[in-house]
Short mmCIF file of C-alpha atoms in Angstrom, two decimals:
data_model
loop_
_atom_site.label_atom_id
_atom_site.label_comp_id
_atom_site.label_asym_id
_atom_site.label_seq_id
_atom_site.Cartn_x
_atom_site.Cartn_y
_atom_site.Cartn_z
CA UNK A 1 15.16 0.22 -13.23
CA UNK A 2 12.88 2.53 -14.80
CA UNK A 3 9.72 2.16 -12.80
CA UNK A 4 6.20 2.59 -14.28
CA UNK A 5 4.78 6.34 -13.72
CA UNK A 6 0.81 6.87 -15.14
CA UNK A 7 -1.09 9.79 -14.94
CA UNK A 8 -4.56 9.37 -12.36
CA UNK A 9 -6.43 6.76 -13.82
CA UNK A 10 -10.24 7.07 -12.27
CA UNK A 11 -10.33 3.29 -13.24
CA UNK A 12 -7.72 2.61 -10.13
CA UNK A 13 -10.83 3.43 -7.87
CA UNK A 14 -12.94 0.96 -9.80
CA UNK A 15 -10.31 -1.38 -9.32
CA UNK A 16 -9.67 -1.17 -5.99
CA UNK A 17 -13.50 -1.41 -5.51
CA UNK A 18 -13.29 -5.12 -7.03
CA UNK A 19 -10.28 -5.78 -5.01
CA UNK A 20 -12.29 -4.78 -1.82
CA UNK A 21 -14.91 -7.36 -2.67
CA UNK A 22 -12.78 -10.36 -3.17
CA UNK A 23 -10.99 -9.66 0.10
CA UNK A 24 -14.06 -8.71 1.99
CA UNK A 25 -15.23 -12.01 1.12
CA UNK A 26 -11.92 -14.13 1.82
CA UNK A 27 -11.84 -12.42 5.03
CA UNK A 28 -15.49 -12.48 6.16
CA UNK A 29 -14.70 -14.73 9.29
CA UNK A 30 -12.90 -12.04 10.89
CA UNK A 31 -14.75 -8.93 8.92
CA UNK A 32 -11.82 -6.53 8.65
CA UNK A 33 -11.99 -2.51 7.51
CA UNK A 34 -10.47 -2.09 3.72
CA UNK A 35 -9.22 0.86 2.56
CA UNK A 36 -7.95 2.57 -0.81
CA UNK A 37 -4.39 4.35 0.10
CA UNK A 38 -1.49 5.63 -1.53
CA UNK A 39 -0.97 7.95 -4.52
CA UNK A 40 -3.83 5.89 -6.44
CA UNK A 41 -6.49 6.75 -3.56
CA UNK A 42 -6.00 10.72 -4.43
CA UNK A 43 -7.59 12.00 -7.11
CA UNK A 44 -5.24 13.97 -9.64
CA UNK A 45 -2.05 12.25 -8.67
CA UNK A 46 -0.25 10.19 -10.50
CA UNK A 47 0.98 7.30 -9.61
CA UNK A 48 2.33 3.37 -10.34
CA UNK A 49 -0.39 1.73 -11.41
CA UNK A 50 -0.57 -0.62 -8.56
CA UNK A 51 -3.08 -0.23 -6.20
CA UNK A 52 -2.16 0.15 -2.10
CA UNK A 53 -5.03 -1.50 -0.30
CA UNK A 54 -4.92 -1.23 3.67
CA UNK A 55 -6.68 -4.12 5.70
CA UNK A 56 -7.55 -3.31 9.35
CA UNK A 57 -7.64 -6.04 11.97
CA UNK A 58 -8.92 -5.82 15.23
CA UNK A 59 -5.39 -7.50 17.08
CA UNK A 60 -2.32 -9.34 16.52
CA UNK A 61 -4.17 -12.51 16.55
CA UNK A 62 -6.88 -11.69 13.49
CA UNK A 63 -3.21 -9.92 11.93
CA UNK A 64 -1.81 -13.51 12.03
CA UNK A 65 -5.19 -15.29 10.31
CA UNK A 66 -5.23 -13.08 7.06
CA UNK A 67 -2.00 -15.03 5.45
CA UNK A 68 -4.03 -18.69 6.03
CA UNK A 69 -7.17 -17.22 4.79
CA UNK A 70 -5.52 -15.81 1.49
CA UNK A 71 -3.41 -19.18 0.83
CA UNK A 72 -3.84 -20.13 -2.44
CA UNK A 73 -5.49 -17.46 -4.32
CA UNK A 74 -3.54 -14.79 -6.41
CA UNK A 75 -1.26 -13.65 -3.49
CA UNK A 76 2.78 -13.93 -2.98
CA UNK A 77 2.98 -13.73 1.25
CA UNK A 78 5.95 -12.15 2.28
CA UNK A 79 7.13 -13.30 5.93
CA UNK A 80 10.50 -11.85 4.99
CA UNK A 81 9.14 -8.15 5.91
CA UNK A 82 7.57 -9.49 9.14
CA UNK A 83 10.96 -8.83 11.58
CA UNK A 84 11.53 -5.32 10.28
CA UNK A 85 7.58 -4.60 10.52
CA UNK A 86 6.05 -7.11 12.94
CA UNK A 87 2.76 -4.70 13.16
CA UNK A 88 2.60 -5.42 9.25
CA UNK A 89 1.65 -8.48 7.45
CA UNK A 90 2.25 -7.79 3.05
CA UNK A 91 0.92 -9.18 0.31
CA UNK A 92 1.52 -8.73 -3.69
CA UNK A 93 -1.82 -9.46 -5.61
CA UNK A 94 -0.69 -10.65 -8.92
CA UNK A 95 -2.53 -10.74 -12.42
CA UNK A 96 -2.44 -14.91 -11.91
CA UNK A 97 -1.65 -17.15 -9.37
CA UNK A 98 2.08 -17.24 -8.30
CA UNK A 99 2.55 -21.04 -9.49
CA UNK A 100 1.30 -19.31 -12.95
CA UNK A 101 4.66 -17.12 -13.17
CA UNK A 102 6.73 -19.79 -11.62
CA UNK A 103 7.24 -17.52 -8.41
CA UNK A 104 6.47 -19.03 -4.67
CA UNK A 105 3.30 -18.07 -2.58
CA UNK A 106 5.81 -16.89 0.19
CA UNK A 107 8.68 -14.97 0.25
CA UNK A 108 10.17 -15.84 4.25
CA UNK A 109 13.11 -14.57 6.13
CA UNK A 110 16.18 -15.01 4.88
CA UNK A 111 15.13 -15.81 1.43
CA UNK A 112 15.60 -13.43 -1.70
CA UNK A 113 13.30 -12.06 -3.89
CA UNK A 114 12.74 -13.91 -7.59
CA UNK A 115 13.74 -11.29 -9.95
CA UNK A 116 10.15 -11.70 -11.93
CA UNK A 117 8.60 -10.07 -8.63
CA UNK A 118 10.68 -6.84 -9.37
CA UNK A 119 8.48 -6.92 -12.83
CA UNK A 120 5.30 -4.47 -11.75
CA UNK A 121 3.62 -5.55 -14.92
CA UNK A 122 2.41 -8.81 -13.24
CA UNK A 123 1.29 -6.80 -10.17
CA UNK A 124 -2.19 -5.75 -8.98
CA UNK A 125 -2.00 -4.80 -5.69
CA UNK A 126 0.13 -4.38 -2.47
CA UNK A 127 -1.80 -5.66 0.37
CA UNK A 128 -0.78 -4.56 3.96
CA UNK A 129 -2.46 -5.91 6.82
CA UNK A 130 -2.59 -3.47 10.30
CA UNK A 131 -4.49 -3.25 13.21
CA UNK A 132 -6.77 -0.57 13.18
CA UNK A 133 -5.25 0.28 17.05
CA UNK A 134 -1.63 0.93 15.66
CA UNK A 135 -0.47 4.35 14.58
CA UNK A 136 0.86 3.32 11.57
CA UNK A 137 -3.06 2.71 10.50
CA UNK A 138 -3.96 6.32 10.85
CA UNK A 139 -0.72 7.50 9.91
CA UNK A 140 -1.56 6.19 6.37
CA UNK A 141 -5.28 7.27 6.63
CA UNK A 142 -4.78 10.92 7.86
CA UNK A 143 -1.86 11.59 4.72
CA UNK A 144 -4.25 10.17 2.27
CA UNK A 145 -6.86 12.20 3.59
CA UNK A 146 -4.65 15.33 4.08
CA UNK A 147 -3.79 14.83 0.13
CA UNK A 148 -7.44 14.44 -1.02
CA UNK A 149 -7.46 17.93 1.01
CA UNK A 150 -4.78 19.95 0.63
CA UNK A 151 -4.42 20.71 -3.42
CA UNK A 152 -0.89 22.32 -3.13
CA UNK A 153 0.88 19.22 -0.56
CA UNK A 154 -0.58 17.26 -3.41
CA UNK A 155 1.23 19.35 -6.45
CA UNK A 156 4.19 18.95 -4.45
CA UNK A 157 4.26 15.62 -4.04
CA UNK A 158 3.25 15.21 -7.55
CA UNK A 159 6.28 17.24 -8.32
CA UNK A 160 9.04 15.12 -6.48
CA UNK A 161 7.46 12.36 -7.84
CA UNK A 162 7.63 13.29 -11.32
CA UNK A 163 11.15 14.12 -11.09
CA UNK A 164 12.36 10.91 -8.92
CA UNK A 165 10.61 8.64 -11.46
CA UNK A 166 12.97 9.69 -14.09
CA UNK A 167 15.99 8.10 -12.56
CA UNK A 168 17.25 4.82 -12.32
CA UNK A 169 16.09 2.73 -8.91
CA UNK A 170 16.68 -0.90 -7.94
CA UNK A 171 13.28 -1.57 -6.31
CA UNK A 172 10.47 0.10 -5.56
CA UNK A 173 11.85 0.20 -2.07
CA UNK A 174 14.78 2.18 -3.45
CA UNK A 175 12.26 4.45 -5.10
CA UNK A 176 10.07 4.86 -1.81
CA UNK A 177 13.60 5.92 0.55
CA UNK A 178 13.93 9.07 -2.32
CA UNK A 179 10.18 10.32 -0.95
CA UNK A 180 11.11 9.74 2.66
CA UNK A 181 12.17 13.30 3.67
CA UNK A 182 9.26 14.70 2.46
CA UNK A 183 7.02 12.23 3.28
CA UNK A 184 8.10 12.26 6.94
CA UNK A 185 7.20 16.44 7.02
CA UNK A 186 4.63 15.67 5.49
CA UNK A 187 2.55 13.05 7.93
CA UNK A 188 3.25 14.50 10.70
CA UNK A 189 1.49 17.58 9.53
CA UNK A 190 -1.36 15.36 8.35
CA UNK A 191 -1.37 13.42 11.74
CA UNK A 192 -1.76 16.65 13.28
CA UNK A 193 -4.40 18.09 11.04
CA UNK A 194 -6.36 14.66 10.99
CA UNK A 195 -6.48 14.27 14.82
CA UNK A 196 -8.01 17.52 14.70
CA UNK A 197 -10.59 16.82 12.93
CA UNK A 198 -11.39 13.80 14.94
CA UNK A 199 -11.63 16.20 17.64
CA UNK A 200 -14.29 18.20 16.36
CA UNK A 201 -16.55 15.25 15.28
CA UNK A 202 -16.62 14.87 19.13
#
């Protein structure tokens, strides 16, 4: 597959501003962080146009509340993701509710994916829930910051991303093992430099 590529959009930060809301106000009993991430939280880069959204939890136990308190809304839960990334909990936001597109609300272990979920044009968002304690929480801050600093990292990964997008993927997890090398260079540099400047606001 062929997947969908757009130049930055400025409406993606409108969008994820709505987004925020809605969740903010699902999730008010346990008041998480939400934050804009991924290539459509950097100005200048393009990007699929499906927003990454990053909800921080204070513990495992809040981690394990978000999928009852987004039950039945526009969401497709996917448990099957949960024994390769226990620290995670992922979500799809889709244009309607799943029972709309004839698709399940959860996606669990040992189950496959529909085929209509592969279609991004009935995507949204990608939801993933994190503690705000785990280092995969400021892993993802610090290299979105890090982009939204550092013009010519951006270009680059603007660059591999332009040419990857031209060939043929199965998934969008396909897709996402072709940025790994770089993207593993990449954040730990950004780790680095972001850590830093957590130092000096000391």
């Amino acid at each position: 597959m062929i997947l969908p590529f757009e130049p930055y959009n400025s409406q993606w930060k409108e969008m994820f501003g709505e987004i925020k809301c809605q969740l903010e106000e699902s999730l008010q009993s346990i008041q998480p962080r939400v934050e804009h991430i991924g290539s459509t939280a950097v100005e200048g880069l393009s990007a699929k146009p499906i927003i990454d959204i990053m909800i921080g939890v204070k513990d495992d136990l809040e981690l394990n509340q978000v999928p009852l308190l987004l039950a039945g809304k526009q969401y497709v839960y996917y448990p099957k993701y949960n024994v390769e990334m226990p620290y995670r909990r992922f979500f799809v936001l889709l244009k309607d509710s799943p029972k709309e597109f004839g698709l399940p609300e959860t996606i669990d272990i040992g189950e496959e994916i529909p085929e209509k979920m592969h279609n991004h044009d009935l995507r949204i968002a990608h939801i993933h829930v994190i503690p705000v304690t785990s280092e995969n929480w400021t892993r993802h801050i610090a290299f979105r910051d890090y982009l939204r600093t550092f013009s010519a990292v951006k270009d680059e990964y603007q660059a591999l991303k332009e040419k990857l997008v031209q060939q043929q993927w199965e998934d969008g997890n396909d897709y996402n093992a072709g940025k790994d090398e770089f993207l593993k260079r990449e954040e730990k540099q950004a780790i680095a430099w972001y850590s830093k400047q957590k130092e000096n606001e000391i």
